[in-house]
Protein backbone atom coordinates (compact mmCIF):
# COMPACT_ATOMS: atom_id res chain seq x y z
CA UNK A 1 0.00 0.00 0.00
CA UNK A 2 2.78 2.46 0.91
CA UNK A 3 4.48 1.91 -2.45
CA UNK A 4 1.36 3.28 -4.18
CA UNK A 5 2.32 6.69 -2.81
CA UNK A 6 5.18 6.72 -5.35
CA UNK A 7 3.08 5.58 -8.32
CA UNK A 8 2.92 8.24 -11.04
CA UNK A 9 0.51 6.43 -13.33
CA UNK A 10 -1.94 8.86 -14.90
CA UNK A 11 0.34 11.86 -14.30
CA UNK A 12 2.01 13.90 -17.01
CA UNK A 13 5.47 15.44 -16.45
CA UNK A 14 7.20 18.19 -18.43
CA UNK A 15 10.99 18.17 -18.02
CA UNK A 16 12.88 21.15 -19.43
CA UNK A 17 16.32 20.67 -20.96
CA UNK A 18 15.70 16.94 -21.22
CA UNK A 19 17.53 15.84 -24.37
CA UNK A 20 20.60 14.71 -22.40
CA UNK A 21 22.25 14.47 -19.00
CA UNK A 22 20.27 14.92 -15.80
CA UNK A 23 17.09 15.98 -17.60
CA UNK A 24 16.98 12.86 -19.77
CA UNK A 25 17.78 10.61 -16.79
CA UNK A 26 14.94 12.17 -14.79
CA UNK A 27 12.56 11.82 -17.74
CA UNK A 28 13.44 8.14 -18.01
CA UNK A 29 12.97 7.65 -14.26
CA UNK A 30 9.58 9.37 -14.17
CA UNK A 31 8.51 7.29 -17.16
CA UNK A 32 9.52 4.09 -15.36
CA UNK A 33 7.43 5.23 -12.37
CA UNK A 34 4.35 5.41 -14.61
CA UNK A 35 4.26 9.06 -15.71
CA UNK A 36 3.74 10.23 -19.26
CA UNK A 37 6.78 12.40 -19.94
CA UNK A 38 7.04 15.45 -22.17
CA UNK A 39 10.56 16.31 -23.27
CA UNK A 40 11.64 19.89 -23.83
CA UNK A 41 14.50 21.54 -25.69
CA UNK A 42 15.13 23.95 -28.54
CA UNK A 43 16.38 21.44 -31.12
CA UNK A 44 13.66 19.40 -32.83
CA UNK A 45 16.29 16.93 -34.04
CA UNK A 46 17.68 16.28 -30.56
CA UNK A 47 14.17 16.06 -29.11
CA UNK A 48 13.22 13.46 -31.70
CA UNK A 49 16.29 11.37 -30.86
CA UNK A 50 15.62 11.56 -27.12
CA UNK A 51 11.95 10.75 -27.64
CA UNK A 52 12.81 7.65 -29.67
CA UNK A 53 14.95 6.42 -26.79
CA UNK A 54 11.92 6.75 -24.50
CA UNK A 55 9.51 4.84 -26.71
CA UNK A 56 8.13 7.87 -28.50
CA UNK A 57 7.57 10.22 -25.59
CA UNK A 58 5.85 13.52 -26.31
CA UNK A 59 7.98 16.57 -27.03
CA UNK A 60 7.40 20.28 -26.59
CA UNK A 61 9.99 22.50 -28.27
CA UNK A 62 10.40 26.05 -26.97
CA UNK A 63 13.09 28.34 -25.60
CA UNK A 64 12.82 28.41 -21.80
CA UNK A 65 14.48 31.84 -21.67
CA UNK A 66 11.62 33.38 -23.71
CA UNK A 67 8.67 34.22 -21.46
CA UNK A 68 6.08 34.51 -24.22
CA UNK A 69 7.29 31.37 -26.00
CA UNK A 70 7.07 29.36 -22.77
CA UNK A 71 3.59 30.62 -21.97
CA UNK A 72 2.25 30.06 -25.47
CA UNK A 73 3.72 26.54 -25.68
CA UNK A 74 2.33 25.51 -22.29
CA UNK A 75 -1.11 27.04 -22.94
CA UNK A 76 -1.34 25.35 -26.33
CA UNK A 77 -0.28 21.98 -24.91
CA UNK A 78 -2.80 22.21 -22.06
CA UNK A 79 -5.58 23.07 -24.52
CA UNK A 80 -4.74 20.47 -27.15
CA UNK A 81 -3.29 17.54 -25.16
CA UNK A 82 -4.15 17.89 -21.48
CA UNK A 83 -2.85 18.89 -18.07
CA UNK A 84 0.77 19.07 -17.02
CA UNK A 85 0.74 17.62 -13.51
CA UNK A 86 4.48 17.73 -12.82
CA UNK A 87 7.08 20.26 -13.93
CA UNK A 88 10.80 19.64 -13.60
CA UNK A 89 12.72 22.86 -14.27
CA UNK A 90 16.04 21.32 -15.28
CA UNK A 91 17.37 23.53 -18.10
CA UNK A 92 20.69 25.07 -17.14
CA UNK A 93 24.21 25.96 -18.23
CA UNK A 94 27.68 26.59 -16.80
CA UNK A 95 30.46 29.03 -17.68
CA UNK A 96 33.78 29.10 -15.85
CA UNK A 97 35.97 32.20 -15.60
CA UNK A 98 37.75 34.19 -12.88
CA UNK A 99 35.21 36.66 -11.51
CA UNK A 100 37.34 39.74 -12.25
CA UNK A 101 37.35 38.83 -15.97
CA UNK A 102 33.90 37.25 -16.17
CA UNK A 103 32.25 38.29 -19.49
CA UNK A 104 29.07 40.28 -18.85
CA UNK A 105 27.28 38.64 -21.77
CA UNK A 106 27.90 35.22 -20.22
CA UNK A 107 26.67 36.51 -16.87
CA UNK A 108 23.42 37.63 -18.53
CA UNK A 109 23.09 34.28 -20.31
CA UNK A 110 23.54 32.42 -17.03
CA UNK A 111 20.83 34.54 -15.42
CA UNK A 112 18.40 33.88 -18.26
CA UNK A 113 19.11 30.16 -18.57
CA UNK A 114 19.47 29.15 -14.94
CA UNK A 115 17.03 31.36 -13.05
CA UNK A 116 14.77 33.39 -15.38
CA UNK A 117 13.72 30.15 -17.11
CA UNK A 118 12.51 28.74 -13.78
CA UNK A 119 10.26 31.78 -13.42
CA UNK A 120 9.08 31.74 -17.05
CA UNK A 121 8.14 28.06 -17.26
CA UNK A 122 7.12 27.81 -13.60
CA UNK A 123 4.62 30.64 -13.92
CA UNK A 124 3.26 29.33 -17.23
CA UNK A 125 2.57 25.88 -15.78
CA UNK A 126 1.46 27.08 -12.34
CA UNK A 127 -1.38 29.15 -13.80
CA UNK A 128 -3.05 25.89 -14.84
CA UNK A 129 -2.09 23.98 -11.67
CA UNK A 130 -3.62 26.72 -9.52
CA UNK A 131 -6.92 26.39 -11.36
CA UNK A 132 -6.88 22.60 -10.79
CA UNK A 133 -5.66 22.99 -7.18
CA UNK A 134 -3.00 20.33 -7.68
CA UNK A 135 0.52 20.24 -9.06
CA UNK A 136 4.18 19.46 -8.46
CA UNK A 137 7.07 21.73 -9.38
CA UNK A 138 10.62 20.46 -8.96
CA UNK A 139 13.45 22.88 -9.65
CA UNK A 140 16.97 21.62 -10.21
CA UNK A 141 19.29 23.59 -7.97
CA UNK A 142 22.89 22.60 -7.19
CA UNK A 143 25.39 22.01 -4.44
CA UNK A 144 26.33 25.59 -5.36
CA UNK A 145 22.98 26.67 -3.95
CA UNK A 146 24.80 26.52 -0.62
CA UNK A 147 28.50 26.59 -1.56
CA UNK A 148 30.86 28.35 -3.97
CA UNK A 149 34.08 27.54 -5.79
CA UNK A 150 36.59 29.75 -7.63
CA UNK A 151 35.62 30.62 -11.20
CA UNK A 152 31.87 30.01 -10.96
CA UNK A 153 30.55 32.85 -8.79
CA UNK A 154 27.75 33.85 -11.23
CA UNK A 155 26.67 30.20 -11.55
CA UNK A 156 26.56 29.93 -7.75
CA UNK A 157 24.48 33.12 -7.65
CA UNK A 158 21.92 31.68 -10.07
CA UNK A 159 21.62 28.42 -8.17
CA UNK A 160 21.27 30.26 -4.87
CA UNK A 161 18.42 32.15 -6.52
CA UNK A 162 16.82 28.88 -7.65
CA UNK A 163 16.75 27.75 -4.03
CA UNK A 164 15.06 30.95 -2.87
CA UNK A 165 12.65 31.10 -5.82
CA UNK A 166 11.59 27.57 -4.91
CA UNK A 167 10.77 28.75 -1.39
CA UNK A 168 8.88 31.69 -2.86
CA UNK A 169 6.86 29.41 -5.14
CA UNK A 170 5.90 27.25 -2.17
CA UNK A 171 4.98 30.28 -0.10
CA UNK A 172 2.68 31.66 -2.81
CA UNK A 173 1.25 28.45 -4.22
CA UNK A 174 1.03 25.86 -1.43
CA UNK A 175 -2.47 27.08 -0.56
CA UNK A 176 -3.56 26.00 -4.04
CA UNK A 177 -2.64 22.36 -3.37
CA UNK A 178 0.76 22.60 -5.04
CA UNK A 179 4.12 21.36 -3.79
CA UNK A 180 7.18 23.26 -4.99
CA UNK A 181 10.58 21.83 -4.07
CA UNK A 182 14.11 21.58 -5.42
CA UNK A 183 16.78 18.95 -5.89
CA UNK A 184 20.35 20.11 -5.39
CA UNK A 185 22.76 17.70 -7.09
CA UNK A 186 26.39 17.50 -6.03
CA UNK A 187 29.07 16.58 -8.56
CA UNK A 188 27.68 14.20 -11.17
CA UNK A 189 29.13 12.66 -14.31
CA UNK A 190 27.45 14.87 -16.93
CA UNK A 191 28.40 16.81 -20.05
CA UNK A 192 28.15 19.99 -17.98
CA UNK A 193 31.02 18.69 -15.85
CA UNK A 194 33.10 17.33 -18.74
CA UNK A 195 36.00 19.72 -18.10
CA UNK A 196 36.13 18.73 -14.43
CA UNK A 197 35.85 15.04 -15.21
CA UNK A 198 38.85 15.35 -17.51
CA UNK A 199 40.88 17.04 -14.77
CA UNK A 200 42.57 14.26 -12.82
CA UNK A 201 43.70 16.58 -10.05
CA UNK A 202 40.18 17.92 -9.53
CA UNK A 203 38.65 14.43 -9.56
CA UNK A 204 41.12 13.25 -6.94
CA UNK A 205 40.34 16.29 -4.78
CA UNK A 206 36.58 15.80 -5.18
CA UNK A 207 36.67 12.13 -4.28
CA UNK A 208 38.65 12.97 -1.15
CA UNK A 209 36.37 15.92 -0.30
CA UNK A 210 33.11 13.94 -0.72
CA UNK A 211 32.25 11.57 2.15
CA UNK A 212 30.90 9.02 -0.38
CA UNK A 213 34.32 9.12 -2.05
CA UNK A 214 33.14 9.39 -5.67
CA UNK A 215 31.24 11.28 -8.35
CA UNK A 216 27.49 10.78 -8.51
CA UNK A 217 25.65 8.91 -11.27
CA UNK A 218 22.68 10.69 -12.84
CA UNK A 219 20.46 7.69 -12.10
CA UNK A 220 20.97 8.42 -8.39
CA UNK A 221 18.82 11.56 -8.74
CA UNK A 222 15.78 9.63 -9.92
CA UNK A 223 14.56 8.48 -6.49
CA UNK A 224 14.51 12.03 -5.15
CA UNK A 225 12.61 13.21 -8.22
CA UNK A 226 10.00 10.45 -7.97
CA UNK A 227 9.51 11.25 -4.27
CA UNK A 228 8.97 14.96 -4.92
CA UNK A 229 6.74 14.26 -7.94
CA UNK A 230 4.50 11.80 -6.11
CA UNK A 231 1.89 11.86 -3.37
CA UNK A 232 4.58 10.63 -0.98
CA UNK A 233 5.65 14.29 -0.66
CA UNK A 234 2.17 15.79 -0.21
CA UNK A 235 3.26 17.87 2.83
CA UNK A 236 6.78 18.69 1.66
CA UNK A 237 7.01 22.27 0.41
CA UNK A 238 9.78 24.78 -0.18
CA UNK A 239 12.45 22.18 0.53
CA UNK A 240 15.86 21.94 -1.16
CA UNK A 241 16.92 18.28 -1.15
CA UNK A 242 20.68 17.89 -1.49
CA UNK A 243 21.76 14.74 -3.30
CA UNK A 244 25.50 15.18 -3.04
CA UNK A 245 27.20 12.22 -1.38
CA UNK A 246 27.45 14.23 1.83
CA UNK A 247 29.64 17.06 0.54
CA UNK A 248 27.52 19.81 2.13
CA UNK A 249 27.45 17.94 5.44
CA UNK A 250 31.20 17.72 5.88
CA UNK A 251 34.14 20.12 6.20
Coordinates of C-alpha atoms in Angstrom, one line a residue, residues 3-247:
X3 CA 4.5 1.9 -2.4
X4 CA 1.4 3.3 -4.2
X5 CA 2.3 6.7 -2.8
X6 CA 5.2 6.7 -5.3
X7 CA 3.1 5.6 -8.3
X8 CA 2.9 8.2 -11.0
X9 CA 0.5 6.4 -13.3
X10 CA -1.9 8.9 -14.9
X11 CA 0.3 11.9 -14.3
X12 CA 2.0 13.9 -17.0
X13 CA 5.5 15.4 -16.4
X14 CA 7.2 18.2 -18.4
X15 CA 11.0 18.2 -18.0
X16 CA 12.9 21.2 -19.4
X17 CA 16.3 20.7 -21.0
X18 CA 15.7 16.9 -21.2
X19 CA 17.5 15.8 -24.4
X20 CA 20.6 14.7 -22.4
X21 CA 22.3 14.5 -19.0
X22 CA 20.3 14.9 -15.8
X23 CA 17.1 16.0 -17.6
X24 CA 17.0 12.9 -19.8
X25 CA 17.8 10.6 -16.8
X26 CA 14.9 12.2 -14.8
X27 CA 12.6 11.8 -17.7
X28 CA 13.4 8.1 -18.0
X29 CA 13.0 7.6 -14.3
X30 CA 9.6 9.4 -14.2
X31 CA 8.5 7.3 -17.2
X32 CA 9.5 4.1 -15.4
X33 CA 7.4 5.2 -12.4
X34 CA 4.4 5.4 -14.6
X35 CA 4.3 9.1 -15.7
X36 CA 3.7 10.2 -19.3
X37 CA 6.8 12.4 -19.9
X38 CA 7.0 15.4 -22.2
X39 CA 10.6 16.3 -23.3
X40 CA 11.6 19.9 -23.8
X41 CA 14.5 21.5 -25.7
X42 CA 15.1 24.0 -28.5
X43 CA 16.4 21.4 -31.1
X44 CA 13.7 19.4 -32.8
X45 CA 16.3 16.9 -34.0
X46 CA 17.7 16.3 -30.6
X47 CA 14.2 16.1 -29.1
X48 CA 13.2 13.5 -31.7
X49 CA 16.3 11.4 -30.9
X50 CA 15.6 11.6 -27.1
X51 CA 12.0 10.8 -27.6
X52 CA 12.8 7.7 -29.7
X53 CA 14.9 6.4 -26.8
X54 CA 11.9 6.8 -24.5
X55 CA 9.5 4.8 -26.7
X56 CA 8.1 7.9 -28.5
X57 CA 7.6 10.2 -25.6
X58 CA 5.8 13.5 -26.3
X59 CA 8.0 16.6 -27.0
X60 CA 7.4 20.3 -26.6
X61 CA 10.0 22.5 -28.3
X62 CA 10.4 26.1 -27.0
X63 CA 13.1 28.3 -25.6
X64 CA 12.8 28.4 -21.8
X65 CA 14.5 31.8 -21.7
X66 CA 11.6 33.4 -23.7
X67 CA 8.7 34.2 -21.5
X68 CA 6.1 34.5 -24.2
X69 CA 7.3 31.4 -26.0
X70 CA 7.1 29.4 -22.8
X71 CA 3.6 30.6 -22.0
X72 CA 2.3 30.1 -25.5
X73 CA 3.7 26.5 -25.7
X74 CA 2.3 25.5 -22.3
X75 CA -1.1 27.0 -22.9
X76 CA -1.3 25.4 -26.3
X77 CA -0.3 22.0 -24.9
X78 CA -2.8 22.2 -22.1
X79 CA -5.6 23.1 -24.5
X80 CA -4.7 20.5 -27.1
X81 CA -3.3 17.5 -25.2
X82 CA -4.1 17.9 -21.5
X83 CA -2.9 18.9 -18.1
X84 CA 0.8 19.1 -17.0
X85 CA 0.7 17.6 -13.5
X86 CA 4.5 17.7 -12.8
X87 CA 7.1 20.3 -13.9
X88 CA 10.8 19.6 -13.6
X89 CA 12.7 22.9 -14.3
X90 CA 16.0 21.3 -15.3
X91 CA 17.4 23.5 -18.1
X92 CA 20.7 25.1 -17.1
X93 CA 24.2 26.0 -18.2
X94 CA 27.7 26.6 -16.8
X95 CA 30.5 29.0 -17.7
X96 CA 33.8 29.1 -15.9
X97 CA 36.0 32.2 -15.6
X98 CA 37.7 34.2 -12.9
X99 CA 35.2 36.7 -11.5
X100 CA 37.3 39.7 -12.2
X101 CA 37.3 38.8 -16.0
X102 CA 33.9 37.2 -16.2
X103 CA 32.3 38.3 -19.5
X104 CA 29.1 40.3 -18.9
X105 CA 27.3 38.6 -21.8
X106 CA 27.9 35.2 -20.2
X107 CA 26.7 36.5 -16.9
X108 CA 23.4 37.6 -18.5
X109 CA 23.1 34.3 -20.3
X110 CA 23.5 32.4 -17.0
X111 CA 20.8 34.5 -15.4
X112 CA 18.4 33.9 -18.3
X113 CA 19.1 30.2 -18.6
X114 CA 19.5 29.1 -14.9
X115 CA 17.0 31.4 -13.1
X116 CA 14.8 33.4 -15.4
X117 CA 13.7 30.1 -17.1
X118 CA 12.5 28.7 -13.8
X119 CA 10.3 31.8 -13.4
X120 CA 9.1 31.7 -17.0
X121 CA 8.1 28.1 -17.3
X122 CA 7.1 27.8 -13.6
X123 CA 4.6 30.6 -13.9
X124 CA 3.3 29.3 -17.2
X125 CA 2.6 25.9 -15.8
X126 CA 1.5 27.1 -12.3
X127 CA -1.4 29.2 -13.8
X128 CA -3.0 25.9 -14.8
X129 CA -2.1 24.0 -11.7
X130 CA -3.6 26.7 -9.5
X131 CA -6.9 26.4 -11.4
X132 CA -6.9 22.6 -10.8
X133 CA -5.7 23.0 -7.2
X134 CA -3.0 20.3 -7.7
X135 CA 0.5 20.2 -9.1
X136 CA 4.2 19.5 -8.5
X137 CA 7.1 21.7 -9.4
X138 CA 10.6 20.5 -9.0
X139 CA 13.5 22.9 -9.6
X140 CA 17.0 21.6 -10.2
X141 CA 19.3 23.6 -8.0
X142 CA 22.9 22.6 -7.2
X143 CA 25.4 22.0 -4.4
X144 CA 26.3 25.6 -5.4
X145 CA 23.0 26.7 -3.9
X146 CA 24.8 26.5 -0.6
X147 CA 28.5 26.6 -1.6
X148 CA 30.9 28.4 -4.0
X149 CA 34.1 27.5 -5.8
X150 CA 36.6 29.7 -7.6
X151 CA 35.6 30.6 -11.2
X152 CA 31.9 30.0 -11.0
X153 CA 30.5 32.9 -8.8
X154 CA 27.7 33.9 -11.2
X155 CA 26.7 30.2 -11.6
X156 CA 26.6 29.9 -7.8
X157 CA 24.5 33.1 -7.6
X158 CA 21.9 31.7 -10.1
X159 CA 21.6 28.4 -8.2
X160 CA 21.3 30.3 -4.9
X161 CA 18.4 32.1 -6.5
X162 CA 16.8 28.9 -7.6
X163 CA 16.7 27.7 -4.0
X164 CA 15.1 30.9 -2.9
X165 CA 12.6 31.1 -5.8
X166 CA 11.6 27.6 -4.9
X167 CA 10.8 28.8 -1.4
X168 CA 8.9 31.7 -2.9
X169 CA 6.9 29.4 -5.1
X170 CA 5.9 27.2 -2.2
X171 CA 5.0 30.3 -0.1
X172 CA 2.7 31.7 -2.8
X173 CA 1.3 28.4 -4.2
X174 CA 1.0 25.9 -1.4
X175 CA -2.5 27.1 -0.6
X176 CA -3.6 26.0 -4.0
X177 CA -2.6 22.4 -3.4
X178 CA 0.8 22.6 -5.0
X179 CA 4.1 21.4 -3.8
X180 CA 7.2 23.3 -5.0
X181 CA 10.6 21.8 -4.1
X182 CA 14.1 21.6 -5.4
X183 CA 16.8 18.9 -5.9
X184 CA 20.4 20.1 -5.4
X185 CA 22.8 17.7 -7.1
X186 CA 26.4 17.5 -6.0
X187 CA 29.1 16.6 -8.6
X188 CA 27.7 14.2 -11.2
X189 CA 29.1 12.7 -14.3
X190 CA 27.4 14.9 -16.9
X191 CA 28.4 16.8 -20.1
X192 CA 28.2 20.0 -18.0
X193 CA 31.0 18.7 -15.8
X194 CA 33.1 17.3 -18.7
X195 CA 36.0 19.7 -18.1
X196 CA 36.1 18.7 -14.4
X197 CA 35.8 15.0 -15.2
X198 CA 38.8 15.4 -17.5
X199 CA 40.9 17.0 -14.8
X200 CA 42.6 14.3 -12.8
X201 CA 43.7 16.6 -10.1
X202 CA 40.2 17.9 -9.5
X203 CA 38.6 14.4 -9.6
X204 CA 41.1 13.3 -6.9
X205 CA 40.3 16.3 -4.8
X206 CA 36.6 15.8 -5.2
X207 CA 36.7 12.1 -4.3
X208 CA 38.6 13.0 -1.1
X209 CA 36.4 15.9 -0.3
X210 CA 33.1 13.9 -0.7
X211 CA 32.3 11.6 2.1
X212 CA 30.9 9.0 -0.4
X213 CA 34.3 9.1 -2.1
X214 CA 33.1 9.4 -5.7
X215 CA 31.2 11.3 -8.4
X216 CA 27.5 10.8 -8.5
X217 CA 25.7 8.9 -11.3
X218 CA 22.7 10.7 -12.8
X219 CA 20.5 7.7 -12.1
X220 CA 21.0 8.4 -8.4
X221 CA 18.8 11.6 -8.7
X222 CA 15.8 9.6 -9.9
X223 CA 14.6 8.5 -6.5
X224 CA 14.5 12.0 -5.1
X225 CA 12.6 13.2 -8.2
X226 CA 10.0 10.5 -8.0
X227 CA 9.5 11.2 -4.3
X228 CA 9.0 15.0 -4.9
X229 CA 6.7 14.3 -7.9
X230 CA 4.5 11.8 -6.1
X231 CA 1.9 11.9 -3.4
X232 CA 4.6 10.6 -1.0
X233 CA 5.7 14.3 -0.7
X234 CA 2.2 15.8 -0.2
X235 CA 3.3 17.9 2.8
X236 CA 6.8 18.7 1.7
X237 CA 7.0 22.3 0.4
X238 CA 9.8 24.8 -0.2
X239 CA 12.5 22.2 0.5
X240 CA 15.9 21.9 -1.2
X241 CA 16.9 18.3 -1.2
X242 CA 20.7 17.9 -1.5
X243 CA 21.8 14.7 -3.3
X244 CA 25.5 15.2 -3.0
X245 CA 27.2 12.2 -1.4
X246 CA 27.4 14.2 1.8
X247 CA 29.6 17.1 0.5

